[in-house]
Coordinates of C-alpha atoms and ligand atoms in Angstrom, one line a residue:
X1 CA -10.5 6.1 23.5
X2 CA -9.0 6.2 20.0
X3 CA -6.2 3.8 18.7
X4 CA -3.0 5.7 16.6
X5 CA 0.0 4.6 14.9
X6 CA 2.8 5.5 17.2
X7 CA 4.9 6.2 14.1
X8 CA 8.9 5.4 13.9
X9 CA 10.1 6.3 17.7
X10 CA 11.5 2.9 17.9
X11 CA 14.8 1.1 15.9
X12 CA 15.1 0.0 13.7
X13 CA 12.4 2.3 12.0
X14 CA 13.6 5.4 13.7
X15 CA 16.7 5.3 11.2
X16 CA 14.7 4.2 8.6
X17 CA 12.6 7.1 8.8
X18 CA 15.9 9.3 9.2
X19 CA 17.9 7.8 6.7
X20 CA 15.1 7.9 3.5
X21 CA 17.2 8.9 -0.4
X22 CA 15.7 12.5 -1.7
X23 CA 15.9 13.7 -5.2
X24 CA 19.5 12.2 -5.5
X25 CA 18.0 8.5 -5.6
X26 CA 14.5 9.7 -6.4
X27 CA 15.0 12.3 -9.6
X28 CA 12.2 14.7 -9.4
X29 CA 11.2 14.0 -13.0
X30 CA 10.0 11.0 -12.7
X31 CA 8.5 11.1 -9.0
X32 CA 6.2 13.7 -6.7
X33 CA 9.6 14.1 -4.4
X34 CA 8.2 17.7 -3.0
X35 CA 5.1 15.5 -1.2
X36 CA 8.0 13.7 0.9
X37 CA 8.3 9.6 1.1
X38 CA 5.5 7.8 3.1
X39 CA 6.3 5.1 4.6
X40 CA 4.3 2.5 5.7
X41 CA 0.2 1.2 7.3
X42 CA 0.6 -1.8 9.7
X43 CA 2.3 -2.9 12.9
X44 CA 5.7 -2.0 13.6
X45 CA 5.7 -4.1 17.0
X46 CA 6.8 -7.4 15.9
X47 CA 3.7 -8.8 15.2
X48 CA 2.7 -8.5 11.6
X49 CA 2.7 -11.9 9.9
X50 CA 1.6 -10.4 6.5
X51 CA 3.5 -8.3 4.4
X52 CA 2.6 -6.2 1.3
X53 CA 4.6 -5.1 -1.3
X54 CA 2.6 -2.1 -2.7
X55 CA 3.5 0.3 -5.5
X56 CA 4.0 3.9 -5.0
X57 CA 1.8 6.4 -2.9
X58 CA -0.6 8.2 -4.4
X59 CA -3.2 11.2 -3.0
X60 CA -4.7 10.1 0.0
X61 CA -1.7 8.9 0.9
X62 CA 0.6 12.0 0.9
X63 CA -2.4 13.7 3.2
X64 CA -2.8 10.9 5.5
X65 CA 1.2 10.1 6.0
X66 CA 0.4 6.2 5.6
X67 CA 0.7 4.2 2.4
X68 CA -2.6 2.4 0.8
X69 CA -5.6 4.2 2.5
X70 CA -7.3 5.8 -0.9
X71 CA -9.2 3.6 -3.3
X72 CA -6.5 0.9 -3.6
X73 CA -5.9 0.3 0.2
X74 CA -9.5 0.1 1.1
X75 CA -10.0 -2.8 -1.7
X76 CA -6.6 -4.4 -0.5
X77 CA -7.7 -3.8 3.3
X78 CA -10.9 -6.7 2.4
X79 CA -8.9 -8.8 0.7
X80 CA -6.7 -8.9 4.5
X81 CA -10.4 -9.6 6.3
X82 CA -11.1 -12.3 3.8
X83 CA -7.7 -14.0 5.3
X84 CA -8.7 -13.3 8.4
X85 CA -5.9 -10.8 9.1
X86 CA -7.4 -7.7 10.7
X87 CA -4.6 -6.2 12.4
X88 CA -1.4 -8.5 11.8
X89 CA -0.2 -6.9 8.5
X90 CA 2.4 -4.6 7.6
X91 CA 3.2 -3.0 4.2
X92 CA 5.7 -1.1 2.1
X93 CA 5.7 0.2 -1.1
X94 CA 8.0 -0.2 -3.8
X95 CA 8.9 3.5 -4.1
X96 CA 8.7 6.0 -1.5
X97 CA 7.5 8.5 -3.3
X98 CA 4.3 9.1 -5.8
X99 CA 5.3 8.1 -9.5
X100 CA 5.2 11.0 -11.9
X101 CA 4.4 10.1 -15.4
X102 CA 3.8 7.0 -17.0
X103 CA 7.2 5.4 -17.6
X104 CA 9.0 6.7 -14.7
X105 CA 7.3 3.7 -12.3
X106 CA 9.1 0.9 -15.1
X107 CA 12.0 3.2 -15.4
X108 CA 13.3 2.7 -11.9
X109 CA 12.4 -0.9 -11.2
X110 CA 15.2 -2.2 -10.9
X111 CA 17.2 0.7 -9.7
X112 CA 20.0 -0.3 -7.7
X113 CA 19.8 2.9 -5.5
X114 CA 16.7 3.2 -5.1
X115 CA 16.4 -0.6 -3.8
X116 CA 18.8 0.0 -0.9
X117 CA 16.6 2.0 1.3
X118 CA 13.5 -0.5 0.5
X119 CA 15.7 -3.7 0.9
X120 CA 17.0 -2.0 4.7
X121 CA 12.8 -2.0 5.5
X122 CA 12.1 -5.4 3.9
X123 CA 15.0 -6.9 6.0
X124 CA 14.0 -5.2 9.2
X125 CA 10.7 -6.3 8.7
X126 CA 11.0 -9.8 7.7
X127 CA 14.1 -9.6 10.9
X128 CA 11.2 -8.3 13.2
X129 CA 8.2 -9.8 12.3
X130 CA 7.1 -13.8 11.9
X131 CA 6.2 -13.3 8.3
X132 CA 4.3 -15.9 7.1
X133 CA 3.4 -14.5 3.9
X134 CA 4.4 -12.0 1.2
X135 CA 2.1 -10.3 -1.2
X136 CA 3.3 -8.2 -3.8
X137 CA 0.6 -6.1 -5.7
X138 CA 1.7 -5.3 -9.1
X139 CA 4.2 -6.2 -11.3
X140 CA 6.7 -3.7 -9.8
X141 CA 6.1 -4.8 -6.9
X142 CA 6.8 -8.6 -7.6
X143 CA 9.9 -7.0 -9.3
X144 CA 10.9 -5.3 -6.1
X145 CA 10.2 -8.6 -4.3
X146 CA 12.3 -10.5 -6.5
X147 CA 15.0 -8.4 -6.5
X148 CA 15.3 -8.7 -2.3
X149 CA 15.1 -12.9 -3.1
X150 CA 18.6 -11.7 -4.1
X151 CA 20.2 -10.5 -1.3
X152 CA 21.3 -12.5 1.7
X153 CA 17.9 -11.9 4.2
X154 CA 16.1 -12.3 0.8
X155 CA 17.2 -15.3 0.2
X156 CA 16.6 -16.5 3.3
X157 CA 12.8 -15.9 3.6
X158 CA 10.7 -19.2 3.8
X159 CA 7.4 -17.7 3.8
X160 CA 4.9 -17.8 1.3
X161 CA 4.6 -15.5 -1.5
X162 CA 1.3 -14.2 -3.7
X163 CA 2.0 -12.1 -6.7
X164 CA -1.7 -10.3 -7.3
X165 CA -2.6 -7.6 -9.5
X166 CA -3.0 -4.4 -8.5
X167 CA -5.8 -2.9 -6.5
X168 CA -6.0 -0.5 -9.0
X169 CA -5.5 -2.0 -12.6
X170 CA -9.3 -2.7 -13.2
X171 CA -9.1 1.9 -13.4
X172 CA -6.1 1.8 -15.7
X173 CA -6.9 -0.8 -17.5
X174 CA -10.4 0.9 -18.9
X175 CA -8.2 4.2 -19.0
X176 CA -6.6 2.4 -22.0
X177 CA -9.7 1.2 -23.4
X178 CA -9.9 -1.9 -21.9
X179 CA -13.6 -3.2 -20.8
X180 CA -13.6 -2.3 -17.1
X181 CA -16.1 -4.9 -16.2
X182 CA -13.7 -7.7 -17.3
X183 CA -11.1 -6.2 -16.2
X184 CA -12.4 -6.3 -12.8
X185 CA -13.0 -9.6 -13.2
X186 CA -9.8 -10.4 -14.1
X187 CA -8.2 -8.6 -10.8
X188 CA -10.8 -10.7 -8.6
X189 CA -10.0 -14.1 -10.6
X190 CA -6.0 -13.2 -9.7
X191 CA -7.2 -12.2 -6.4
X192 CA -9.2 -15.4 -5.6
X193 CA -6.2 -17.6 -6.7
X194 CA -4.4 -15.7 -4.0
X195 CA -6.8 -16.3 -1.1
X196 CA -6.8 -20.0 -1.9
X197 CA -3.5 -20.2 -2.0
X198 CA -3.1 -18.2 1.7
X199 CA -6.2 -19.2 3.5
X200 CA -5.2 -21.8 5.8
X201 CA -1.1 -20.9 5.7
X202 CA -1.6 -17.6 7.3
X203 CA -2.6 -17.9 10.6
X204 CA -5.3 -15.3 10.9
X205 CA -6.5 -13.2 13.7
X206 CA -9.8 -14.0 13.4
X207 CA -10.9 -17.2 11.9
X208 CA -13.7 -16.7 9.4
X209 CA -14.9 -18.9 6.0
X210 CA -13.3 -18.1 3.3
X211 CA -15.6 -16.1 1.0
X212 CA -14.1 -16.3 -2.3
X213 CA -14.7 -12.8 -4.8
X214 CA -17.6 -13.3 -7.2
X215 CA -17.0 -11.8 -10.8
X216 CA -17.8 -8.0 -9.6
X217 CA -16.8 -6.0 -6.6
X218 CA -19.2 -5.4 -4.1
X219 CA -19.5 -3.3 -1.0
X220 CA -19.3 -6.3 1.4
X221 CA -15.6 -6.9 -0.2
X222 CA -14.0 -3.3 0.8
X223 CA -13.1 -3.1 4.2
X224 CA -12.1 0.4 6.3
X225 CA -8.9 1.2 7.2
X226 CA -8.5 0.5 11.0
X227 CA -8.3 3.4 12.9
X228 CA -4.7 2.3 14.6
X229 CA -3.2 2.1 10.9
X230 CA -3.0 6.2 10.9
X231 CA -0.8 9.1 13.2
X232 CA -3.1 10.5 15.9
X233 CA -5.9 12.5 15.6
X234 CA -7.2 12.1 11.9
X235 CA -10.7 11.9 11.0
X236 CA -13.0 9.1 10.8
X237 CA -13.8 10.1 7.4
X238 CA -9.9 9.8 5.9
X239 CA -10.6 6.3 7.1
X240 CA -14.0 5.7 5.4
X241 CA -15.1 3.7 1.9
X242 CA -15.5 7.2 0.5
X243 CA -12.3 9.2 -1.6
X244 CA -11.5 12.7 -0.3
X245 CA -8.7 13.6 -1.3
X246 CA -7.4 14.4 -5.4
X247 CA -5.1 15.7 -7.5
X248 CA -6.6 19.3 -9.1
X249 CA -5.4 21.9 -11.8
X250 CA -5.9 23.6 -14.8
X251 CA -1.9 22.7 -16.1
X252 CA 0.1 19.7 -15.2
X253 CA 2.1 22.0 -12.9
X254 CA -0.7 22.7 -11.0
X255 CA -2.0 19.2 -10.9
X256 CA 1.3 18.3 -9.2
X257 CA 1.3 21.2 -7.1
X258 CA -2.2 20.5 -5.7
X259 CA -4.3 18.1 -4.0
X260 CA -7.4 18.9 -2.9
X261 CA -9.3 17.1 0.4
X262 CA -13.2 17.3 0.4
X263 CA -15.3 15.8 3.5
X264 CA -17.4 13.4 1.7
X265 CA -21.0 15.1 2.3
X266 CA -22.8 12.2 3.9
X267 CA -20.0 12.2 7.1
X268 CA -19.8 16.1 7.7
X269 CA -21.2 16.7 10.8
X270 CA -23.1 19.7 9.9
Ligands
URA1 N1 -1.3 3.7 -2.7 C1 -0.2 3.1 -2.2 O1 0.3 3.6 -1.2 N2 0.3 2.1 -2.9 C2 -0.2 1.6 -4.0 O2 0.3 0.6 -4.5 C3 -1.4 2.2 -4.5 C4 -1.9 3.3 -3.8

């Protein structure tokens, strides 16, 4: 037997899913518009009691149709098992569609239109869900958060809240130069600060020691992405520890036109 996300048959996602801005909200300068929004990884039956606020989608995402399954999801999904929340999660990103360009993602953080459409999923999840806890990864994402904190269901969340860095900023950080061991370092430090704060106050699913990161990332701290997380019928290996999927091309129109998927060799079955 094999476990699926049933998707968004069910209100109040169903008009969610219909109801998502296109290039009017989302200009197509500044995001990947023609590799449609994605949505969401988690539980959309009532029982999530985490919620992350991630950033934007990026490859593996746009093949797989769920948000934070690549590189950054699989780090993020062992921080979750270090809580002890293996299942009881839901997230979001901030924009429903992959940022194009550097600027574009600051650009639009605080766009009024764009927030509508994620404020309608923050307040039906926070309306469906007993959400103990909020996790915002990235400053855009604590932006986003804050900007909710504004509105009426905003305002009325008494949960916790973690602002972390992103899964990914030890990579973009030693794109600009910076040294990537420290920068790691310095997203397990922010990390660890997190987990104290949350172990304890979430009620996980499975209760487990907390093992605290140590000053580099190992193995043992990724986790997969559960097989119920995705739509029916994907393939073990979109789920796996390994990437498979990137963006390819000789000109930046290509690059954005393109993303290649690539069994990793060691899970081919021939
Ligand atoms: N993929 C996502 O869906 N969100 C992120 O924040 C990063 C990668």
């Amino acid at each position: 037997m094999h476990e699926f996300d049933p998707g968004y048959a069910l209100e109040p996602y169903a008009t969610l899913a219909r109801s998502y801005p296109g290039p009017e909200v989302y200009p197509a300068e500044d995001f990947r518009i023609e590799w449609g929004p994605i949505f969401h990884r988690g539980r959309l039956d009532g029982t999530a009691r985490v919620l992350v606020l991630g950033q934007d989608p990026a490859a593996h995402e746009a093949i797989a149709r769920r948000i934070l399954v690549g590189t950054a999801g699989r780090r993020f999904q062992g921080f979750l098992g270090k809580l002890g929340i293996d299942t009881s999660y839901v997230m979001i990103n901030t924009y429903l569609y992959s940022v194009y360009g550097q600027h574009a993602g600051n650009a639009h953080a605080t766009d009024p239109d764009i927030a509508l459409h994620r404020h309608a999923w923050l307040d039906a999840l926070t309306g469906h869900n007993p959400i103990q806890a909020v996790i915002a990864l990235g400053s855009l994402a604590d932006t986003a958060f804050h900007t909710w904190r504004k509105t009426p269901a905003g305002a009325a969340f008494t949960g916790a809240y973690q602002h972390v860095l992103h899964p990914t900023y030890p990579d973009s950080a030693a794109a600009s130069g910076a040294d990537p061991v420290e920068a790691m370092t310095k997203l397990l430090t922010s990390w660890n600060t997190a987990l104290d704060a949350l172990h304890g106050t979430v009620t996980a699913d499975t209760d487990r020691p907390l093992v605290r990161y140590g000053s580099i990332l190992t193995a043992a701290d990724l986790a997969t992405i559960p097989e119920a997380d995705l739509p029916p019928g994907l393939p073990a290996w979109m789920r796996s520890d390994e990437p498979w999927a990137a963006r390819k091309g000789a000109t930046s129109a290509e690059k954005r036109a393109t993303i290649t998927v690539r069994i990793p060799e060691d899970l081919r079955p021939f």
